[in-house]
Coordinates of C-alpha atoms and ligand atoms in Angstrom, one line a residue:
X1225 CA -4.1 -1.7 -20.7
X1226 CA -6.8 1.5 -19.9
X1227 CA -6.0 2.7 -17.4
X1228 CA -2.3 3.4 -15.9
X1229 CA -3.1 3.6 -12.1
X1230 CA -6.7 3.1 -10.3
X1231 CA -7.5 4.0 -7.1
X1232 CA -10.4 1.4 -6.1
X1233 CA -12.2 2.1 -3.1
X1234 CA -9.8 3.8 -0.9
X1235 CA -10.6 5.1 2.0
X1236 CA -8.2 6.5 4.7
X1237 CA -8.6 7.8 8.8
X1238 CA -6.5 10.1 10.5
X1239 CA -7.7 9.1 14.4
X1240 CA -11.4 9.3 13.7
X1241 CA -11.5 11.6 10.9
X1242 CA -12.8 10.2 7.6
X1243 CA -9.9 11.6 5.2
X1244 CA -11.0 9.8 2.2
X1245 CA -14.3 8.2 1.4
X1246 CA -14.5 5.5 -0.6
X1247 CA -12.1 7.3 -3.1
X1248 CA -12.5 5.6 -7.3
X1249 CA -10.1 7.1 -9.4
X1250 CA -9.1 5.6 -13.1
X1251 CA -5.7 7.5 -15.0
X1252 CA -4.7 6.6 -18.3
X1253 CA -1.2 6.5 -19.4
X1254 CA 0.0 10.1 -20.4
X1255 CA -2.8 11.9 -18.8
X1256 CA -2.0 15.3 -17.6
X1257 CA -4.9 14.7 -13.9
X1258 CA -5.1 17.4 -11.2
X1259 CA -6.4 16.7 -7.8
X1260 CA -8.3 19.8 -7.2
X1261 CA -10.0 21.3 -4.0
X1262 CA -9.8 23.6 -0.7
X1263 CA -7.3 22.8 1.9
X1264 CA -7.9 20.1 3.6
X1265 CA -9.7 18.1 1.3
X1266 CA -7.7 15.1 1.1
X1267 CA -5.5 15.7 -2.1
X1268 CA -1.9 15.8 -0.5
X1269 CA -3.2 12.4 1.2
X1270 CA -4.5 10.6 -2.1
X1271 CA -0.8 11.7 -3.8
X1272 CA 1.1 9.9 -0.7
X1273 CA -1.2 6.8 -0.8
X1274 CA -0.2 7.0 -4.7
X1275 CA 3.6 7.5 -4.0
X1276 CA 3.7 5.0 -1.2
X1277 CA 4.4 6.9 1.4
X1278 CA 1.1 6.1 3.5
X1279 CA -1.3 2.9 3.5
X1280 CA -5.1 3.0 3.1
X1281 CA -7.4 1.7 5.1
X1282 CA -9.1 0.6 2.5
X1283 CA -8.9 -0.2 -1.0
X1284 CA -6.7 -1.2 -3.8
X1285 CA -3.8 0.9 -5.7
X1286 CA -3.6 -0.8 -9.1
X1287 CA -0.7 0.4 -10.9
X1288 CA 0.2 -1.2 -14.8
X1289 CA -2.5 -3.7 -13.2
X1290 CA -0.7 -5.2 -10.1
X1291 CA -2.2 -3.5 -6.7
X1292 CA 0.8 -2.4 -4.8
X1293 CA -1.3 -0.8 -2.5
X1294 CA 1.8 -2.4 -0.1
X1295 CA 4.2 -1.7 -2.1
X1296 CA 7.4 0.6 -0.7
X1297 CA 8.0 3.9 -2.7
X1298 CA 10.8 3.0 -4.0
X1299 CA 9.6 0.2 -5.7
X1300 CA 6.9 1.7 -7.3
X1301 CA 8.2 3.5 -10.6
X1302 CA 6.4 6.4 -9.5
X1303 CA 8.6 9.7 -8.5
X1304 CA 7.3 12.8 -6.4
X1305 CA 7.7 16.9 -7.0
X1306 CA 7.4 18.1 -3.8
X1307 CA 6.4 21.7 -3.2
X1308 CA 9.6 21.9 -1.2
X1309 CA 12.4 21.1 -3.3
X1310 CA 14.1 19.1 -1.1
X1311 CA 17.1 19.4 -3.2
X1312 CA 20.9 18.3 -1.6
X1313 CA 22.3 21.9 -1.0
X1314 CA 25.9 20.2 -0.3
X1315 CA 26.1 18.9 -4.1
X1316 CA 26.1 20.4 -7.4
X1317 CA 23.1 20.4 -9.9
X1318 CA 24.5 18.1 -11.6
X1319 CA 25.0 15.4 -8.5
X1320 CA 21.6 16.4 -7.3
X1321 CA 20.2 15.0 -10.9
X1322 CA 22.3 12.3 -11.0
X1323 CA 21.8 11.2 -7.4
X1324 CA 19.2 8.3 -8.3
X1325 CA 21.3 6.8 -11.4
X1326 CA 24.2 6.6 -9.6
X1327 CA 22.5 4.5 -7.0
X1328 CA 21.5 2.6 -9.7
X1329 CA 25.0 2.0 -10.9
X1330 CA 24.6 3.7 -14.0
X1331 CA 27.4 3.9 -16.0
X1332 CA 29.3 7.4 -16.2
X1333 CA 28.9 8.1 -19.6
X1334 CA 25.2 7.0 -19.8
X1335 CA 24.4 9.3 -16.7
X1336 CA 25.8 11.5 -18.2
X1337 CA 23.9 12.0 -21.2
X1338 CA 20.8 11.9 -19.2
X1339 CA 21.1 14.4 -17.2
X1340 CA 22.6 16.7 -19.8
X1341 CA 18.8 15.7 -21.7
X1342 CA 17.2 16.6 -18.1
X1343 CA 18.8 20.0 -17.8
X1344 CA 17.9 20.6 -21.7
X1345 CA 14.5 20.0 -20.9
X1346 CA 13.7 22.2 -18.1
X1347 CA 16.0 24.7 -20.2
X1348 CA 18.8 24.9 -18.1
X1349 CA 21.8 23.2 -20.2
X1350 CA 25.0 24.1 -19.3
X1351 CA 24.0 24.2 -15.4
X1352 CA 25.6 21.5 -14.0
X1353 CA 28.4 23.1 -12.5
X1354 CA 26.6 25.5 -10.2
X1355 CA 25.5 25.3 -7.0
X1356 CA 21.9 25.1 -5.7
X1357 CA 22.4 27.9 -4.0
X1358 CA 23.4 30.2 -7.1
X1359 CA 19.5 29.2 -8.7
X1360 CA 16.8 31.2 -8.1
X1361 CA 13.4 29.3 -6.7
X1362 CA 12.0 28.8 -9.8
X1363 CA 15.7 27.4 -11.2
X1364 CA 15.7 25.1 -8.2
X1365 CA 11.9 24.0 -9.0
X1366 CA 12.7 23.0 -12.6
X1367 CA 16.2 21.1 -11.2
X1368 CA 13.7 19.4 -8.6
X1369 CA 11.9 18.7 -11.8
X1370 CA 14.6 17.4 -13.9
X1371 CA 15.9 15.3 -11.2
X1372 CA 12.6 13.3 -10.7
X1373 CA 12.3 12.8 -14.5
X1374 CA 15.8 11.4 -15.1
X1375 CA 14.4 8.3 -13.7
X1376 CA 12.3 8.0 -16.2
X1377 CA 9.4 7.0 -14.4
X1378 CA 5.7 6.0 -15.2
X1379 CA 4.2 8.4 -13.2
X1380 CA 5.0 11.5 -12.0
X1381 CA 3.4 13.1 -8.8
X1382 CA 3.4 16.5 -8.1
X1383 CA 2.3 18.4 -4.7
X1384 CA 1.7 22.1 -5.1
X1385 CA 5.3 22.6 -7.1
X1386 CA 4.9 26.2 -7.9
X1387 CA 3.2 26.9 -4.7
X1388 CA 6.1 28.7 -3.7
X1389 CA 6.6 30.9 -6.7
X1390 CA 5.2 34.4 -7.4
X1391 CA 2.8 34.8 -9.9
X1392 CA 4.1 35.7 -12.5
X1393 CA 6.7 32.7 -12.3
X1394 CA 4.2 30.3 -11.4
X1395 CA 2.8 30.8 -14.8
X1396 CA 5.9 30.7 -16.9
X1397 CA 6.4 27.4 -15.2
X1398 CA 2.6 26.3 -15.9
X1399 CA 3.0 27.0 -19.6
X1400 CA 6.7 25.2 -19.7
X1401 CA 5.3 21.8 -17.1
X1402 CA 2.5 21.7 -19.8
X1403 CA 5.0 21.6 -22.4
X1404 CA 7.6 19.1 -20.6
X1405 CA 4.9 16.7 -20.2
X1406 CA 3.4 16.2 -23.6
X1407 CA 7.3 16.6 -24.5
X1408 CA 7.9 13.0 -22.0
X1409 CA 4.4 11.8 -22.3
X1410 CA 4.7 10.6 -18.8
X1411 CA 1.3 10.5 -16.5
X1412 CA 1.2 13.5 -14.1
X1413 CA -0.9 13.7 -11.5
X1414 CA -0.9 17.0 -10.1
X1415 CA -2.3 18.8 -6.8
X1416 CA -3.1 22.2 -6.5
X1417 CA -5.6 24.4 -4.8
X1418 CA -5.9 27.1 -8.0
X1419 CA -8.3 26.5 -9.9
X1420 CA -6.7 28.7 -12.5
X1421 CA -3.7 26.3 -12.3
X1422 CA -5.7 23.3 -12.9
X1423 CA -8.0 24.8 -15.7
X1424 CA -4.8 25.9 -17.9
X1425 CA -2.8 22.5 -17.1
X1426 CA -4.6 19.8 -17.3
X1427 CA -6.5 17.0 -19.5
X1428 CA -8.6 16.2 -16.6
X1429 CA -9.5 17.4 -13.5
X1430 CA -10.7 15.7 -10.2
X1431 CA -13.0 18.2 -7.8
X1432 CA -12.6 16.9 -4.2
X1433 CA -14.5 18.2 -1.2
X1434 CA -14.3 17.3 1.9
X1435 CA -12.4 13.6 0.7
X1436 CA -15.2 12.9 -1.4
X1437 CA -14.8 13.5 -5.2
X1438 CA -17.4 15.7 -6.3
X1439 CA -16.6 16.2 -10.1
X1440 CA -14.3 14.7 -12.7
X1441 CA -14.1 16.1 -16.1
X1442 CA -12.0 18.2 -18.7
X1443 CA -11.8 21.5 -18.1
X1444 CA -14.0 22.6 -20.0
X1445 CA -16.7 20.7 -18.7
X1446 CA -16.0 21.2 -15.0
X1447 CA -15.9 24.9 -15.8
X1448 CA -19.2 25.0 -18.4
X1449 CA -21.4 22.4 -16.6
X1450 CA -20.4 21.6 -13.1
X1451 CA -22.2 18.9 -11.3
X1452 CA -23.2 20.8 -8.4
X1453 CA -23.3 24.6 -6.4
X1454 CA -19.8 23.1 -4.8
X1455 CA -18.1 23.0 -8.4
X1456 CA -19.4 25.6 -10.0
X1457 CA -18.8 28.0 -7.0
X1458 CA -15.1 26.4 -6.7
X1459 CA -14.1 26.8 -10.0
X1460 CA -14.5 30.3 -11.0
X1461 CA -17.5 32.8 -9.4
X1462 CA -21.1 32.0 -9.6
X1463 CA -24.0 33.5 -8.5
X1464 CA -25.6 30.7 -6.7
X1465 CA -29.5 31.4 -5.7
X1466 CA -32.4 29.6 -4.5
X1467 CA -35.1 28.3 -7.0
X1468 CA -37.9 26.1 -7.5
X1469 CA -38.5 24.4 -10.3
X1470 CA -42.3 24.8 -11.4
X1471 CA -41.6 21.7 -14.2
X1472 CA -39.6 20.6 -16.8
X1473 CA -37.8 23.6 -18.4
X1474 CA -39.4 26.1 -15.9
X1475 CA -38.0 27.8 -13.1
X1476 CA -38.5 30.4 -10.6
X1477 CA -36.2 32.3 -8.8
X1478 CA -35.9 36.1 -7.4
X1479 CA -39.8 35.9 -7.4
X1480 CA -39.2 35.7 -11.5
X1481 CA -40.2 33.0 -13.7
X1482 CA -37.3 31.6 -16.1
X1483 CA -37.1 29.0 -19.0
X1484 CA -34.3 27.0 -18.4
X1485 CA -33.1 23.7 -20.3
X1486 CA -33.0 21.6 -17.2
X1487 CA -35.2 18.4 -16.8
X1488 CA -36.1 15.3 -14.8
X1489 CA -36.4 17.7 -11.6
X1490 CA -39.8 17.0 -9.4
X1491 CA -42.7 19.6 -9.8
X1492 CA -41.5 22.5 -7.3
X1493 CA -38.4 20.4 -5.9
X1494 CA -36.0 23.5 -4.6
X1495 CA -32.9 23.9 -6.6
X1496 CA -29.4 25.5 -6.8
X1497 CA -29.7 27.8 -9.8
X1498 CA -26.1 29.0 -10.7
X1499 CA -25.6 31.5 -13.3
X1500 CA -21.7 32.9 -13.7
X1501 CA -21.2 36.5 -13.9
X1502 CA -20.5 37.1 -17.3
X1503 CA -23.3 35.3 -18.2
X1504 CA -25.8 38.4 -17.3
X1505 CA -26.3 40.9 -19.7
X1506 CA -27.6 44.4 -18.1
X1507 CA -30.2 46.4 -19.5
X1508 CA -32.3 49.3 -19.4
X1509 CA -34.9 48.5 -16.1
X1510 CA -37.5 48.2 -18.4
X1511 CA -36.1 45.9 -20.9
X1512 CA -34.9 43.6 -17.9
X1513 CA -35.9 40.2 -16.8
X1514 CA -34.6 41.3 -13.0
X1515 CA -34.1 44.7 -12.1
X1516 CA -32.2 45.5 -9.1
X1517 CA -29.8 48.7 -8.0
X1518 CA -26.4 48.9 -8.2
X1519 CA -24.6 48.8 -5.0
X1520 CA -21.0 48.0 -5.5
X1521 CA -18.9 48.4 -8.5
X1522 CA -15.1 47.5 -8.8
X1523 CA -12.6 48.2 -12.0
X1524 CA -11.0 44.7 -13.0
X1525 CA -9.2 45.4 -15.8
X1526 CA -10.7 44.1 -18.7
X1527 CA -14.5 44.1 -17.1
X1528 CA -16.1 45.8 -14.1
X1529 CA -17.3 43.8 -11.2
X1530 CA -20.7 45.2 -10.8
X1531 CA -22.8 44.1 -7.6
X1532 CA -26.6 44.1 -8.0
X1533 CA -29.2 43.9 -5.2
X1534 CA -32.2 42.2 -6.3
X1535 CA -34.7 42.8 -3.5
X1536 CA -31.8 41.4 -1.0
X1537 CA -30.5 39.0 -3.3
X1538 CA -26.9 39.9 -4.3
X1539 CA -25.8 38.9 -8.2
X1540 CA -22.1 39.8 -9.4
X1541 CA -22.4 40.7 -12.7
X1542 CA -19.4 41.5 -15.1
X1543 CA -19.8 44.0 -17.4
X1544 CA -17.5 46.3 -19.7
X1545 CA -20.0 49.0 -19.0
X1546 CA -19.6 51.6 -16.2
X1547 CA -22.5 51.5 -14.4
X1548 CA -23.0 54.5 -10.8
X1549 CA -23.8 53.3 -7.7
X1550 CA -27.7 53.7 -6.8
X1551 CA -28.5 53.4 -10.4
X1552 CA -31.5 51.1 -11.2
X1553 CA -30.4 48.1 -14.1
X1554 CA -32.3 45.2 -16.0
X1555 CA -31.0 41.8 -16.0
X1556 CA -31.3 39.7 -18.8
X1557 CA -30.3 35.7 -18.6
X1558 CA -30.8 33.5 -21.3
X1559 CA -32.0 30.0 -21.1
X1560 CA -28.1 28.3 -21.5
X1561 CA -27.0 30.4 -19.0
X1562 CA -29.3 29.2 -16.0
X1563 CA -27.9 25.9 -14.8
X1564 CA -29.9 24.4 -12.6
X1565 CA -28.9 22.1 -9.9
X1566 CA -30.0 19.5 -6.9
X1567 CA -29.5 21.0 -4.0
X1568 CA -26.1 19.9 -2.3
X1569 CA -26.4 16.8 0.4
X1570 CA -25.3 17.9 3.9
X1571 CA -22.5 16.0 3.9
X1572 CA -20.8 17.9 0.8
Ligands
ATP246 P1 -3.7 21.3 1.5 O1 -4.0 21.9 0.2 O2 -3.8 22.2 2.7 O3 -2.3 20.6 1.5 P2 -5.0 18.7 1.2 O4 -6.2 18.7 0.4 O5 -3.7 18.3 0.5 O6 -4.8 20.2 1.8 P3 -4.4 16.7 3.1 O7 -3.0 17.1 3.4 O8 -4.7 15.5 2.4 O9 -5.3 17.9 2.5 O10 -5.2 16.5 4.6 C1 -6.5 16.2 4.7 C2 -6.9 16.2 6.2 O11 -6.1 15.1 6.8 C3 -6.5 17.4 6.9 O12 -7.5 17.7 7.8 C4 -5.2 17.1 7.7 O13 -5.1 17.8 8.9 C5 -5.4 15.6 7.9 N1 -4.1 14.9 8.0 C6 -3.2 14.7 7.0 N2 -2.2 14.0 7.4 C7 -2.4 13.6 8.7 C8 -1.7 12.8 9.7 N3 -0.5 12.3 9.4 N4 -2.2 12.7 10.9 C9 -3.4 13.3 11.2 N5 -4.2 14.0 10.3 C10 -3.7 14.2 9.1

């Protein structure tokens, strides 16, 4: 079989709010998917709809090819990572991980050897004895982890699960839930509102928007040639400017003409043009494409964030280069670097 789990025309209200719009989703078995998008968008819903938890309106849920769009959680072999823990702070780790084999009846020795491979996975042997209360949050995050993968089950479901975790944490336990996955090979679907998050995670990423999906694609391709001004602003920053395009491969925009390597638009149709920040080179004003005067520049790091005004046009432009306040700079953007794009419906 494809495809693991599709989502066929599901739509879902909340009163008269449209939550979901006719949502199509296809996940293979052992894909790493993130549902990604602002708050509000309609992730957390999709993931309940997944795990059972709420109905849709509209629509099938197809999992291993049966729809069981009316199908009780706990029938489904589907298990959820809450952001929340929701671990039992009267029992043990151990207990906590064994809590669904036991109501299984289980035997003792074969639960036992499970969740002693549970705890070794989320590197945390040896922990059983101690209380949930001795862990720290990311200790009780990776029990919360180990207990839903004990069950073994086809798909795991994930809703912000290091939301609650500082930084630094939160990308420890990116790099080891990477690691733990291809280690079980069980489907994840994951929901988060970092784009970072998704981009280092996962083998496929779903942009949502206002319930409707607006991109899906591997990272690399959300990130190097999103679908529209929504995307490519979402993931990442973009300069995102008004153009024209005067015909195929030809564009204008900051009262400059470009060469892009965008087709198929109609003769001066108005377009998005996106272009990321690192993607302009500065020059001296006379070797520039754009020139423009430097009104803002921030110390990153590795780059400086370097704000240009382009006769009232703003571009963020990211450069190792110092450059002073007030001081005039050429802009220099090559063809691959202009991405041009429709400009967004209303409704997006
Ligand atoms: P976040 O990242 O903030 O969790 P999200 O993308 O997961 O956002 P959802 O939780 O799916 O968003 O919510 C989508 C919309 O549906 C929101 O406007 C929310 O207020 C609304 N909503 C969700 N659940 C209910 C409910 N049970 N009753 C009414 N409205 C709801």
């Amino acid at each position: 079989m494809e495809y693991i789990l599709e989502l066929k025309n599901v739509s879902k209200s909340f009163q008269d709010d449209l939550i979901l719009d006719n949502l199509n989703l296809n996940i293979k078995q052992g894909e790493f998917l993130t549902l990604l998008g602002p708050s509000g968008c309609g992730k957390t819903t999709t993931l309940r709809i997944i795990g059972g938890f709420l109905q849709p309106d509209e629509g099938e849920v197809i999992f291993d090819g049966k729809n069981i769009a009316n199908l009780p959680p706990y029938e489904r072999n589907i298990n959820t990572v809450f952001q929340k823990y929701s671990l039992f702070p009267n029992m043990n780790i151990y207990d906590n991980i064994a809590f669904g084999l036991k109501i299984k009846k289980m035997p003792k020795d074969v639960i036992d050897k499970k969740v002693e491979g549970a705890l070794e996975l989320v590197s945390l042997k040896g922990y059983g004895k101690r209380s949930i209360e001795s862990l720290s949050g990311g200790q009780q995050q990776r029990i919360a982890i180990a207990r839903a993968l004990v069950n073994e089950p086809k798909v795991l479901l994930l809703d912000e699960p290091l939301g609650a975790l500082d930084l630094k944490l939160r990308q420890v336990m990116q790099t080891e839930l990477k690691k733990i996955q291809e280690e079980v090979g069980i489907t994840f679907i994951y929901v988060t509102h970092d784009q970072e998050e998704a981009l280092s995670m996962s083998d496929k990423i779903v942009v949502m928007n206002g319930g409707l999906v607006q991109q899906i694609g591997s990272p690399i391709d959300i990130y190097n040639e999103p679908k529209n001004a929504f995307v490519a602003d979402f993931i990442g920053e973009s300069n995102i400017v008004d153009g024209v395009m005067l015909k195929d491969l030809e564009v204008v925009f900051s009262n400059n003409k470009f060469v892009c390597l965008d087709k198929g638009f109609k003769q001066n149709e108005n377009v998005d043009v996106v272009i990321r920040p690192e993607d302009i080179d500065l020059v001296k004003p006379e070797d520039g494409m754009l020139t423009g005067v430097v009104e803002n520049i921030t110390f990153k790091g590795v780059h400086y964030d370097i704000v240009v005004d382009v006769k009232g046009e703003k571009y963020l432009i990211q450069s190792i280069y110092e450059k002073q306040v007030g001081e005039e700079v050429g802009m220099v953007i090559i063809p691959d670097h202009i991405h041009i794009m429709e400009k967004q419906r209303d409704e997006i």
